[in-house]
Short mmCIF file of C-alpha atoms in Angstrom, two decimals:
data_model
loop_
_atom_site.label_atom_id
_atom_site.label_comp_id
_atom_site.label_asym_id
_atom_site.label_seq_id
_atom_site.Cartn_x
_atom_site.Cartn_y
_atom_site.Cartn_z
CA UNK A 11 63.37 47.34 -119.88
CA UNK A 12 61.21 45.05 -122.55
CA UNK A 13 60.87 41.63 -121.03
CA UNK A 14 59.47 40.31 -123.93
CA UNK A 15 61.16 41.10 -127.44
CA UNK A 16 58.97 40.22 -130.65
CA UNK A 17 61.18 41.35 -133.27
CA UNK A 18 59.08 40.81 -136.56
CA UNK A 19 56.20 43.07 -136.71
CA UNK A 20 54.96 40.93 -139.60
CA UNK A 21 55.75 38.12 -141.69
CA UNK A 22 54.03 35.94 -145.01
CA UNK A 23 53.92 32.49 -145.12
CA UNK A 24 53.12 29.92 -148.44
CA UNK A 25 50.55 27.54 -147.63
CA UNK A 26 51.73 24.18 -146.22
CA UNK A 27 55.07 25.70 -145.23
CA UNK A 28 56.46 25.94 -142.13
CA UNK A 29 57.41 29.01 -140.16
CA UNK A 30 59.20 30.06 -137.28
CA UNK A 31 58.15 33.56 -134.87
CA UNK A 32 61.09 34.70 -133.04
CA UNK A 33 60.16 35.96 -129.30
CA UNK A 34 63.21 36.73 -126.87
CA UNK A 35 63.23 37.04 -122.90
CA UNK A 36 64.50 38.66 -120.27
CA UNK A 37 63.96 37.84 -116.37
CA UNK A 38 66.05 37.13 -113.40
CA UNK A 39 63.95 34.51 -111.79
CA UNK A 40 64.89 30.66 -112.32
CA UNK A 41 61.17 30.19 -112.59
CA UNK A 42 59.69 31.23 -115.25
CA UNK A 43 56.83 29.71 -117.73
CA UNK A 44 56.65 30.96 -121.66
CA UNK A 45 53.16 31.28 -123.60
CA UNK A 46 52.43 31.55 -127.02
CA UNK A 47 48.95 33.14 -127.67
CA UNK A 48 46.99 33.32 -131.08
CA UNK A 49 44.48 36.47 -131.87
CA UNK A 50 42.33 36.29 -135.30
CA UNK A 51 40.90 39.57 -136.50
CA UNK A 52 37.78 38.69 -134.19
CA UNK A 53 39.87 39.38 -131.11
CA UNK A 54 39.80 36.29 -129.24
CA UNK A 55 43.15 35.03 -127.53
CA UNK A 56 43.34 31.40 -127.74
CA UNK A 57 46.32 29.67 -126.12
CA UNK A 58 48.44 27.62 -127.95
CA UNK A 59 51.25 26.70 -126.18
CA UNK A 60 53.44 26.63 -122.70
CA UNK A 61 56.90 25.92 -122.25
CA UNK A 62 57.90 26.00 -118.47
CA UNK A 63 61.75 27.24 -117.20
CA UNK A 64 62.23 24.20 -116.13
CA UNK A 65 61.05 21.66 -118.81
CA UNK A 66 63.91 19.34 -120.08
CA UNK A 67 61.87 19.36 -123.47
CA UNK A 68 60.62 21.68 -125.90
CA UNK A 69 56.89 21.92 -125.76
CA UNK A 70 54.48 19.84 -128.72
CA UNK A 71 51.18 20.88 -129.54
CA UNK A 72 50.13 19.29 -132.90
CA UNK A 73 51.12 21.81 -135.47
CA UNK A 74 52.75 24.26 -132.83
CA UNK A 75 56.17 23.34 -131.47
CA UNK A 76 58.31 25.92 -129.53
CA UNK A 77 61.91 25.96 -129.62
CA UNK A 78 62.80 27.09 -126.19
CA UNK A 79 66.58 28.22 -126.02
CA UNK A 80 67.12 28.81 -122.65
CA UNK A 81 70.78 29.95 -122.56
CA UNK A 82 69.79 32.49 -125.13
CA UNK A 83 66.19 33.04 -124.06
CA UNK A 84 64.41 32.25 -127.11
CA UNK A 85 61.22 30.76 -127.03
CA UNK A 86 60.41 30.61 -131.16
CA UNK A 87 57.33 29.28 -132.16
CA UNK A 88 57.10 26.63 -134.77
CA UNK A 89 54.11 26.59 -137.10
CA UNK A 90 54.40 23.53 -139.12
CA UNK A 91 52.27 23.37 -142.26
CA UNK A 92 50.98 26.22 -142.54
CA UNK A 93 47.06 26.66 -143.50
CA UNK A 94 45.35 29.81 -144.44
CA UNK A 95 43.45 30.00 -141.15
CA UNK A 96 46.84 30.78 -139.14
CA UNK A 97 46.51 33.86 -140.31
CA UNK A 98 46.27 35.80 -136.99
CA UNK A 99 48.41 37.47 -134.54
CA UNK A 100 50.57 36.10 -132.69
CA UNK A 101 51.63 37.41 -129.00
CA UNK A 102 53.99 35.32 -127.32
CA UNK A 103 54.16 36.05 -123.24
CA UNK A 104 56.01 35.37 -120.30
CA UNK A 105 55.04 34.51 -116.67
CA UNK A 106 57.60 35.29 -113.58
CA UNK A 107 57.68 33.05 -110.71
CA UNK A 108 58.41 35.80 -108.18
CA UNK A 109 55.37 35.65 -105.54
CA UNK A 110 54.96 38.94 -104.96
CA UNK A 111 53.96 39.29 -108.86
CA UNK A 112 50.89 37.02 -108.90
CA UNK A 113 50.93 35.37 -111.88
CA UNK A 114 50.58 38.30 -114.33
CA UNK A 115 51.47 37.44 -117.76
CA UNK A 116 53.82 40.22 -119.89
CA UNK A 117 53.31 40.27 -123.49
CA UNK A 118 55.21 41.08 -126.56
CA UNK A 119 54.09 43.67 -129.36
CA UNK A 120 53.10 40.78 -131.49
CA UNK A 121 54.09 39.53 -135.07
CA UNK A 122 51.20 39.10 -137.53
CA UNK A 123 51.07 36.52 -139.52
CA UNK A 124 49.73 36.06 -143.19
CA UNK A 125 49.64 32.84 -144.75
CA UNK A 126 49.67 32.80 -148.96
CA UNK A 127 47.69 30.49 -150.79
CA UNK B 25 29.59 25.14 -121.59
CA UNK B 26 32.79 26.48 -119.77
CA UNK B 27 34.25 29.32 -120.10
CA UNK B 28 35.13 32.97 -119.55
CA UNK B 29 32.03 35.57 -120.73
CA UNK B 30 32.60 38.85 -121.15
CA UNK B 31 29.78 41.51 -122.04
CA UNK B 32 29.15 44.15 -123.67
CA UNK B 33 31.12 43.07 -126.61
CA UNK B 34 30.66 46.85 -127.66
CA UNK B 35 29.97 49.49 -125.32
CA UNK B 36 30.25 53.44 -126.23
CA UNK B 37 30.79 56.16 -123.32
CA UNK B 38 30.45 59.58 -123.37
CA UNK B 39 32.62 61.87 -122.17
CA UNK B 40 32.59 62.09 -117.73
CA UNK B 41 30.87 59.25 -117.86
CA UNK B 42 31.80 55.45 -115.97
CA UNK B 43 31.17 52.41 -117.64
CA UNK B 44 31.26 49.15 -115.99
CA UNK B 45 32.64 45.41 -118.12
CA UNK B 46 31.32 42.45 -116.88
CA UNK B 47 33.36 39.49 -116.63
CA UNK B 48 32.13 36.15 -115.31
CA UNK B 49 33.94 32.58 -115.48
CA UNK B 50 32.33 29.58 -114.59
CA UNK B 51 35.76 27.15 -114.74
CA UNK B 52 35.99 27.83 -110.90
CA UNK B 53 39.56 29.88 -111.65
CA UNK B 54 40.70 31.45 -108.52
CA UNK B 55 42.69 34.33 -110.41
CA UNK B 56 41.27 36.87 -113.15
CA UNK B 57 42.85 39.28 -115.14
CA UNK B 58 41.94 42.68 -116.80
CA UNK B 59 43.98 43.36 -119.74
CA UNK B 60 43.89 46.59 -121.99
CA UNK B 61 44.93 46.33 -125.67
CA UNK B 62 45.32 49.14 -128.34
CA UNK B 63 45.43 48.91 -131.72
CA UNK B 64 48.73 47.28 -132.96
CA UNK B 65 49.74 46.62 -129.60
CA UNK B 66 50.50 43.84 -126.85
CA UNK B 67 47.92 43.69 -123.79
CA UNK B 68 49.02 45.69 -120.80
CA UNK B 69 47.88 44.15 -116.98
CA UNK B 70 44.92 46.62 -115.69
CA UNK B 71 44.06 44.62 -112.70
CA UNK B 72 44.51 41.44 -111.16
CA UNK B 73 42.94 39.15 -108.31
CA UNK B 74 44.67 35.91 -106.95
CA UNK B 75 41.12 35.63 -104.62
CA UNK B 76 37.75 36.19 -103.63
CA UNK B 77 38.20 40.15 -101.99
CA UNK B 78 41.63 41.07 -102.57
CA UNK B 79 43.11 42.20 -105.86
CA UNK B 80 46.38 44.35 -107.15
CA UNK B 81 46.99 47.25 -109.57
CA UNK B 82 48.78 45.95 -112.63
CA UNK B 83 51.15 48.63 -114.73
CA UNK B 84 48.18 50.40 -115.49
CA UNK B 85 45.42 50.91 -113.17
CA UNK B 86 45.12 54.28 -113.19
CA UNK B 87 41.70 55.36 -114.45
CA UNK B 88 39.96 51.75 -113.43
CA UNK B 89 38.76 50.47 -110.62
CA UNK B 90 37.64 47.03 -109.72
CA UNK B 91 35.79 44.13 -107.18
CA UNK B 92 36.37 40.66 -106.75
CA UNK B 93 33.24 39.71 -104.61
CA UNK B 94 31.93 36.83 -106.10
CA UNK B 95 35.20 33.69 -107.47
CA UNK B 96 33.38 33.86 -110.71
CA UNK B 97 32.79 38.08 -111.35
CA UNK B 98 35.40 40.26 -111.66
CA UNK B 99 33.98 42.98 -113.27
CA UNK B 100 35.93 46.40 -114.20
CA UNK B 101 35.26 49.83 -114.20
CA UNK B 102 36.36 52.90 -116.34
CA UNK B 103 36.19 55.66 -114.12
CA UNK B 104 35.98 59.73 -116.33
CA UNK B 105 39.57 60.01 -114.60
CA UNK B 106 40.66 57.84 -117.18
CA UNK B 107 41.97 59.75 -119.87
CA UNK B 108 42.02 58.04 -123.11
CA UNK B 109 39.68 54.56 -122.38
CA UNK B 110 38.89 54.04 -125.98
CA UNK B 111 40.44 50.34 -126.31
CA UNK B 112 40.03 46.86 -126.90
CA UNK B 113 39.38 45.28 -122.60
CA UNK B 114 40.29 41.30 -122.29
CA UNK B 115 39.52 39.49 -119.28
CA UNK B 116 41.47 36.70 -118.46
CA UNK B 117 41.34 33.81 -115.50
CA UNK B 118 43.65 31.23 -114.66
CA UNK B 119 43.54 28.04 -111.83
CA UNK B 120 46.28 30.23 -109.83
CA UNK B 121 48.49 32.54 -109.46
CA UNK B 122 51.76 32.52 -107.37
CA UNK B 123 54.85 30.82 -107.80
CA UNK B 124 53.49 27.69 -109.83
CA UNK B 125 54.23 28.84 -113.61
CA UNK B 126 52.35 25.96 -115.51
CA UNK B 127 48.93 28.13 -114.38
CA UNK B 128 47.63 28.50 -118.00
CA UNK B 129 45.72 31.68 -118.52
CA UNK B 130 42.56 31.53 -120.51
CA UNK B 131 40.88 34.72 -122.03
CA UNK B 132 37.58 36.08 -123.06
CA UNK B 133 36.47 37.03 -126.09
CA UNK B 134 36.60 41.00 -125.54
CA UNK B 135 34.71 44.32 -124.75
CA UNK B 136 35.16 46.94 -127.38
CA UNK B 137 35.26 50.28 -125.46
CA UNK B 138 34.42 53.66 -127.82
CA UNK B 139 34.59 57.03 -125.92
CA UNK B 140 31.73 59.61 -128.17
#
């Protein structure tokens, strides 16, 4: 079964908008943590944001905000004004808890974005 | 500067032969990661090591085999018994890996694999 659902394959973006990236979840474990990756053309993966199972908030980091629906697993990432060098990737990925799992991170399929001047 | 190093960033293999991808951290991580990812795809868990001399088989180890010697090297190899290598190869570390999920996990830049 898919663990991690990225459900827009790609998606456009005017310049100084913002944008959401949907990314749905599926686990069993109460512990959990949620990661939003970014990957330019060069192939890097640069983090960009966590969001843990337990976290009474949703997770801030400068432009990047994630709007973590736990009830409905969602873990969305917000992209607020958009600039034209967001124009990446963008893999969001979860992390069980379970011990016997180590750690391992499962990815989505990815939604590229391209931002518009 | 600190960080995760990967080399070669291109490497080409003929056909039968084994090819080995360095990966050295120096942010004294005790986990590391293999990841394979193919065009238009997510990355998919190779191999994994939570310490020095022990690591597991992620979904997709057949075809690769690996070491964990040294905390900082984890390098992987692509054995000929792996069928269809030709991929993008990420290596990844992290400060742990268990039951703690606030472990961030930091990548390198990339080996480009090309079977000739």
């Amino acid at each position: 079964a898919q663990k991690i659902t990225q459900t827009q394959p790609g998606m456009f973006v005017q310049e100084k908008e913002a944008v959401t990236l949907d990314c749905t979840y599926d686990t069993s474990d109460p512990s959990y943590g949620l990661f939003w990756y970014k990957q330019p053309s060069s192939g890097e993966m640069i983090f960009l944001i966590y969001q843990g199972s337990y976290d009474q908030q949703n997770a801030t980091e400068g432009r990047y905000s994630l709007n973590f629906q736990k009830a409905r697993k969602s873990a969305n990432l917000v992209i607020s004004a958009s600039q034209l060098g967001d124009s990446a990737m963008y893999f969001c990925a979860m992390r069980e808890g379970q011990h016997n799992q180590g750690g391992k991170l499962i990815f989505g399929q990815g939604t590229e974005l391209s931002v518009k001047p | 500067d600190g960080g995760i190093t990967q080399s070669p960033k291109y490497l080409f293999r003929k056909e039968g032969q084994n090819v080995t991808l360095s990966c050295e951290q120096n942010l004294n991580h005790d986990a590391m990661y293999w990841y394979r990812q193919d065009p238009g795809q997510g990355l998919r868990l190779i191999y994994y090591s939570q310490i020095v001399n022990d690591f597991q088989k992620g979904d997709i180890a057949e075809g690769y085999s690996v070491s964990r010697e040294k905390k900082e090297s984890f390098p992987l190899t692509v054995t000929s018994a792996q069928k269809n290598p030709t991929a993008f190869y990420l290596c990844a570390s992290s400060q742990g890996a268990g039951r703690r999920s606030g472990n961030t996990i930091y990548f390198g830049e990339g080996s480009w694999l090309t079977v000739v």
